[in-house]
Short mmCIF file of the C-alpha atoms (twelve columns), coordinates in Angstrom:
data_MODEL
# 
_entry.id   MODEL 
# 
loop_
_atom_site.group_PDB 
_atom_site.id 
_atom_site.type_symbol 
_atom_site.label_atom_id 
_atom_site.label_alt_id 
_atom_site.label_comp_id 
_atom_site.label_asym_id 
_atom_site.label_seq_id 
_atom_site.Cartn_x 
_atom_site.Cartn_y 
_atom_site.Cartn_z 
_atom_site.pdbx_PDB_model_num 
ATOM 1   C CA . MET A 1   -8.551  -3.028  6.357   1 
ATOM 2   C CA . THR A 2   -7.482  -2.475  2.774   1 
ATOM 3   C CA . ILE A 3   -7.771  -5.131  0.092   1 
ATOM 4   C CA . GLU A 4   -6.013  -4.610  -3.205  1 
ATOM 5   C CA . HIS A 5   -5.109  -6.621  -6.265  1 
ATOM 6   C CA . ARG A 6   -1.421  -6.236  -7.056  1 
ATOM 7   C CA . ASN A 7   0.773   -7.150  -10.000 1 
ATOM 8   C CA . ASP A 8   4.417   -6.934  -8.991  1 
ATOM 9   C CA . TYR A 9   6.281   -7.487  -12.242 1 
ATOM 10  C CA . LYS A 10  9.676   -7.081  -10.564 1 
ATOM 11  C CA . ASN A 11  9.111   -9.945  -8.113  1 
ATOM 12  C CA . ASN A 12  6.833   -11.989 -10.384 1 
ATOM 13  C CA . PHE A 13  3.809   -11.836 -8.069  1 
ATOM 14  C CA . GLU A 14  0.152   -11.464 -8.944  1 
ATOM 15  C CA . GLY A 15  -2.515  -11.725 -6.313  1 
ATOM 16  C CA . LYS A 16  -4.378  -10.150 -3.459  1 
ATOM 17  C CA . PHE A 17  -2.871  -8.064  -0.665  1 
ATOM 18  C CA . ILE A 18  -4.760  -7.475  2.576   1 
ATOM 19  C CA . PHE A 19  -3.457  -4.792  4.932   1 
ATOM 20  C CA . LEU A 20  -4.662  -4.510  8.521   1 
ATOM 21  C CA . SER A 21  -3.321  -1.644  10.586  1 
ATOM 22  C CA . ASN A 22  -3.908  -0.649  14.170  1 
ATOM 23  C CA . SER A 23  -5.683  2.694   14.403  1 
ATOM 24  C CA . ASN A 24  -4.272  3.332   17.899  1 
ATOM 25  C CA . ASP A 25  -0.666  2.447   17.078  1 
ATOM 26  C CA . SER A 26  0.295   2.800   13.423  1 
ATOM 27  C CA . THR A 27  3.652   1.060   13.890  1 
ATOM 28  C CA . TYR A 28  1.895   -2.323  13.678  1 
ATOM 29  C CA . LEU A 29  0.922   -3.677  10.285  1 
ATOM 30  C CA . MET A 30  -0.437  -7.074  9.297   1 
ATOM 31  C CA . THR A 31  0.060   -8.002  5.660   1 
ATOM 32  C CA . ILE A 32  -1.530  -11.000 3.978   1 
ATOM 33  C CA . LYS A 33  -0.409  -11.973 0.463   1 
ATOM 34  C CA . ILE A 34  -2.478  -14.480 -1.471  1 
ATOM 35  C CA . GLY A 35  -1.203  -15.447 -4.909  1 
ATOM 36  C CA . LYS A 36  -1.150  -18.514 -7.135  1 
ATOM 37  C CA . SER A 37  1.986   -19.971 -5.574  1 
ATOM 38  C CA . LEU A 38  2.300   -17.889 -2.393  1 
ATOM 39  C CA . LYS A 39  0.254   -17.521 0.773   1 
ATOM 40  C CA . ASP A 40  1.954   -15.380 3.359   1 
ATOM 41  C CA . ALA A 41  0.910   -13.601 6.546   1 
ATOM 42  C CA . THR A 42  3.162   -11.295 8.582   1 
ATOM 43  C CA . ILE A 43  2.858   -8.807  11.407  1 
ATOM 44  C CA . SER A 44  5.533   -6.144  11.630  1 
ATOM 45  C CA . ASP A 45  6.419   -3.450  14.134  1 
ATOM 46  C CA . HIS A 46  8.378   -0.680  12.443  1 
ATOM 47  C CA . LYS A 47  9.541   0.976   15.683  1 
ATOM 48  C CA . LYS A 48  10.855  -2.103  17.471  1 
ATOM 49  C CA . ASN A 49  12.130  -3.729  14.250  1 
ATOM 50  C CA . TRP A 50  10.538  -7.128  14.646  1 
ATOM 51  C CA . LEU A 51  8.497   -9.322  12.358  1 
ATOM 52  C CA . ILE A 52  6.247   -12.335 12.968  1 
ATOM 53  C CA . LYS A 53  5.676   -14.759 10.102  1 
ATOM 54  C CA . PHE A 54  2.826   -17.266 10.037  1 
ATOM 55  C CA . ASP A 55  2.074   -20.386 8.020   1 
ATOM 56  C CA . MET A 56  -1.111  -19.997 6.044   1 
ATOM 57  C CA . ASP A 57  -2.294  -23.447 5.015   1 
ATOM 58  C CA . PHE A 58  -5.959  -22.641 4.386   1 
ATOM 59  C CA . GLU A 59  -8.119  -20.709 1.948   1 
ATOM 60  C CA . TYR A 60  -8.784  -17.222 3.274   1 
ATOM 61  C CA . GLN A 61  -12.480 -16.323 3.059   1 
ATOM 62  C CA . HIS A 62  -13.286 -14.124 6.070   1 
ATOM 63  C CA . LEU A 63  -11.378 -12.088 8.620   1 
ATOM 64  C CA . GLU A 64  -12.045 -14.695 11.331  1 
ATOM 65  C CA . ASP A 65  -9.980  -17.174 9.285   1 
ATOM 66  C CA . LEU A 66  -6.871  -15.383 10.557  1 
ATOM 67  C CA . ASN A 67  -7.330  -17.218 13.851  1 
ATOM 68  C CA . ASN A 68  -6.321  -20.381 11.917  1 
ATOM 69  C CA . LEU A 69  -2.795  -19.078 11.265  1 
ATOM 70  C CA . THR A 70  -0.170  -21.463 12.660  1 
ATOM 71  C CA . ASN A 71  3.551   -21.832 13.262  1 
ATOM 72  C CA . SER A 72  4.313   -18.234 14.212  1 
ATOM 73  C CA . LYS A 73  7.989   -17.283 14.139  1 
ATOM 74  C CA . LEU A 74  9.426   -14.112 15.639  1 
ATOM 75  C CA . TYR A 75  12.294  -12.365 13.860  1 
ATOM 76  C CA . THR A 76  14.058  -9.547  15.719  1 
ATOM 77  C CA . GLY A 77  16.455  -6.933  14.445  1 
ATOM 78  C CA . VAL A 78  14.583  -6.700  11.164  1 
ATOM 79  C CA . SER A 79  14.981  -3.262  9.661   1 
ATOM 80  C CA . SER A 80  11.929  -2.032  7.867   1 
ATOM 81  C CA . VAL A 81  12.265  -0.969  4.282   1 
ATOM 82  C CA . SER A 82  12.458  2.770   4.310   1 
ATOM 83  C CA . ARG A 83  12.852  5.168   1.470   1 
ATOM 84  C CA . LYS A 84  16.080  7.075   1.298   1 
ATOM 85  C CA . SER A 85  15.391  10.731  1.866   1 
ATOM 86  C CA . TYR A 86  17.022  13.327  -0.312  1 
ATOM 87  C CA . LYS A 87  17.504  16.858  1.027   1 
ATOM 88  C CA . ASN A 88  17.284  18.566  -2.322  1 
ATOM 89  C CA . ALA A 89  14.609  16.365  -3.909  1 
ATOM 90  C CA . VAL A 90  12.282  18.038  -6.384  1 
ATOM 91  C CA . GLU A 91  8.884   16.811  -7.496  1 
ATOM 92  C CA . ASP A 92  7.022   17.261  -10.773 1 
ATOM 93  C CA . PHE A 93  3.252   17.213  -10.485 1 
ATOM 94  C CA . LYS A 94  0.747   16.880  -13.317 1 
ATOM 95  C CA . PHE A 95  -2.911  16.012  -13.213 1 
ATOM 96  C CA . GLU A 96  -5.691  15.528  -15.696 1 
ATOM 97  C CA . ARG A 97  -9.425  15.297  -15.158 1 
ATOM 98  C CA . ASP A 98  -11.069 12.686  -17.365 1 
ATOM 99  C CA . THR A 99  -14.713 13.750  -17.615 1 
ATOM 100 C CA . ILE A 100 -15.707 10.765  -19.762 1 
ATOM 101 C CA . ASN A 101 -14.613 8.166   -17.177 1 
ATOM 102 C CA . ASN A 102 -15.197 10.597  -14.291 1 
ATOM 103 C CA . GLU A 103 -11.714 10.197  -12.826 1 
ATOM 104 C CA . THR A 104 -8.633  12.254  -12.023 1 
ATOM 105 C CA . ILE A 105 -5.200  11.001  -13.062 1 
ATOM 106 C CA . VAL A 106 -2.185  12.327  -11.146 1 
ATOM 107 C CA . HIS A 107 1.437   11.860  -12.213 1 
ATOM 108 C CA . LEU A 108 4.106   12.441  -9.544  1 
ATOM 109 C CA . LYS A 109 7.758   12.181  -10.465 1 
ATOM 110 C CA . ARG A 110 10.479  12.845  -7.861  1 
ATOM 111 C CA . TYR A 111 14.059  13.701  -8.742  1 
ATOM 112 C CA . LYS A 112 17.200  13.634  -6.610  1 
ATOM 113 C CA . ASN A 113 17.840  17.360  -7.166  1 
ATOM 114 C CA . SER A 114 16.885  20.302  -9.351  1 
ATOM 115 C CA . LYS A 115 18.989  19.024  -12.267 1 
ATOM 116 C CA . ARG A 116 16.196  16.451  -12.779 1 
ATOM 117 C CA . LYS A 117 18.514  13.698  -14.044 1 
ATOM 118 C CA . LYS A 118 18.154  10.958  -11.403 1 
ATOM 119 C CA . ILE A 119 14.556  9.797   -10.909 1 
ATOM 120 C CA . ILE A 120 13.792  8.682   -7.341  1 
ATOM 121 C CA . SER A 121 10.186  7.646   -7.920  1 
ATOM 122 C CA . ASP A 122 7.629   7.760   -10.703 1 
ATOM 123 C CA . HIS A 123 3.953   7.130   -9.910  1 
ATOM 124 C CA . TYR A 124 0.561   7.442   -11.563 1 
ATOM 125 C CA . TYR A 125 -2.497  7.625   -9.314  1 
ATOM 126 C CA . PHE A 126 -6.039  7.126   -10.574 1 
ATOM 127 C CA . PHE A 127 -8.833  8.635   -8.484  1 
ATOM 128 C CA . GLY A 128 -12.448 7.747   -9.207  1 
ATOM 129 C CA . LYS A 129 -15.841 7.538   -7.592  1 
ATOM 130 C CA . LYS A 130 -15.811 3.862   -6.599  1 
ATOM 131 C CA . SER A 131 -18.135 3.628   -3.605  1 
ATOM 132 C CA . ASN A 132 -16.573 0.673   -1.761  1 
ATOM 133 C CA . VAL A 133 -13.139 2.322   -1.638  1 
ATOM 134 C CA . TYR A 134 -12.608 5.282   0.653   1 
ATOM 135 C CA . ASP A 135 -9.772  6.980   2.471   1 
ATOM 136 C CA . THR A 136 -9.137  5.516   5.934   1 
ATOM 137 C CA . LYS A 137 -5.531  6.650   6.405   1 
ATOM 138 C CA . LYS A 138 -4.414  9.993   7.776   1 
ATOM 139 C CA . ASN A 139 -1.198  10.018  5.722   1 
ATOM 140 C CA . SER A 140 -2.751  9.057   2.402   1 
ATOM 141 C CA . ILE A 141 -1.708  10.238  -1.040  1 
ATOM 142 C CA . LYS A 142 -5.066  11.984  -1.324  1 
ATOM 143 C CA . ASN A 143 -4.356  14.137  1.745   1 
ATOM 144 C CA . TYR A 144 -0.780  14.765  0.565   1 
ATOM 145 C CA . LEU A 145 -1.967  16.074  -2.808  1 
ATOM 146 C CA . ASN A 146 -4.541  18.299  -1.143  1 
ATOM 147 C CA . ALA A 147 -2.037  19.756  1.331   1 
ATOM 148 C CA . LYS A 148 0.893   20.257  -1.067  1 
ATOM 149 C CA . TYR A 149 -0.807  21.074  -4.369  1 
ATOM 150 C CA . ASN A 150 -4.274  22.185  -3.210  1 
ATOM 151 C CA . LEU A 151 -5.838  19.488  -5.403  1 
ATOM 152 C CA . ASP A 152 -9.340  18.895  -4.101  1 
ATOM 153 C CA . LEU A 153 -10.058 15.171  -4.351  1 
ATOM 154 C CA . SER A 154 -12.722 15.086  -1.638  1 
ATOM 155 C CA . ALA A 155 -15.291 13.592  -4.030  1 
ATOM 156 C CA . PHE A 156 -12.809 11.002  -5.340  1 
ATOM 157 C CA . ASN A 157 -11.094 7.904   -3.946  1 
ATOM 158 C CA . LEU A 158 -7.835  6.223   -4.923  1 
ATOM 159 C CA . GLU A 159 -8.629  3.314   -7.231  1 
ATOM 160 C CA . LYS A 160 -5.333  2.414   -8.916  1 
ATOM 161 C CA . ALA A 161 -1.638  3.189   -8.572  1 
ATOM 162 C CA . TYR A 162 1.169   2.467   -11.032 1 
ATOM 163 C CA . HIS A 163 4.808   2.463   -9.925  1 
ATOM 164 C CA . LEU A 164 7.312   2.817   -12.741 1 
ATOM 165 C CA . GLU A 165 11.022  1.993   -12.686 1 
ATOM 166 C CA . ASP A 166 13.285  2.935   -15.585 1 
ATOM 167 C CA . GLY A 167 10.197  3.946   -17.561 1 
ATOM 168 C CA . LYS A 168 8.617   0.482   -17.247 1 
ATOM 169 C CA . LEU A 169 5.655   -0.601  -15.157 1 
ATOM 170 C CA . ALA A 170 7.050   -2.333  -12.038 1 
ATOM 171 C CA . ILE A 171 4.018   -2.523  -9.730  1 
ATOM 172 C CA . LYS A 172 0.358   -2.081  -10.542 1 
ATOM 173 C CA . SER A 173 -2.121  -2.072  -7.672  1 
ATOM 174 C CA . GLU A 174 -5.880  -1.698  -7.717  1 
ATOM 175 C CA . GLU A 175 -7.823  -0.886  -4.579  1 
ATOM 176 C CA . ILE A 176 -10.690 -3.339  -4.261  1 
ATOM 177 C CA . TYR A 177 -12.085 -2.546  -0.848  1 
ATOM 178 C CA . ASN A 178 -11.443 -0.337  2.184   1 
ATOM 179 C CA . GLU A 179 -13.202 -0.622  5.510   1 
ATOM 180 C CA . SER A 180 -12.715 0.420   9.110   1 
ATOM 181 C CA . ILE A 181 -13.203 -2.685  11.242  1 
ATOM 182 C CA . ASP A 182 -12.826 -3.763  14.833  1 
ATOM 183 C CA . PHE A 183 -11.049 -7.109  15.072  1 
ATOM 184 C CA . ASN A 184 -8.929  -8.670  17.804  1 
ATOM 185 C CA . PHE A 185 -6.347  -11.147 16.630  1 
ATOM 186 C CA . ASN A 186 -4.890  -13.503 19.242  1 
ATOM 187 C CA . PHE A 187 -1.836  -15.678 18.718  1 
ATOM 188 C CA . LYS A 188 1.109   -17.252 20.534  1 
ATOM 189 C CA . ILE A 189 4.682   -17.247 19.339  1 
ATOM 190 C CA . ASP A 190 5.862   -20.841 18.908  1 
# 
């Protein structure tokens, strides 16, 4: 379970995201969005291309509250949002260790090709020593940076991520809490 605070300036959303993924089958993902004007809960299967949406007409306090989700609707043939892959993509990597705040800041910028004109993605990652946030995912950015750039972040955890589009901040997310849990969620499709 990952809880993060997210500001999505593109879609005008500010609130809390809760991600629950199945450790045995990573194709399943439950996403809960709680904002000022939006409460949304979905389960998606990226292999079978289906999505289940729930009505969330209660205040979420604890994980057991998910059993109060109602009005489940199954949508089939839903293609998951996937990033376009570029054969000749090139990546610029910069990092800086901030000894005053005891954090590491990583800047990753991907380009369509070696000409470095078309930017595919532009991200800043902030790694710190927050104790209630730790790496629970095998394919995390922390493991990617270690494998590709030999950047040892074993003593650090991802705390914030900034996604830029056209040089402007589009999405800002801050990891609040990460935990491995055991929870069974039962529901019926209406």
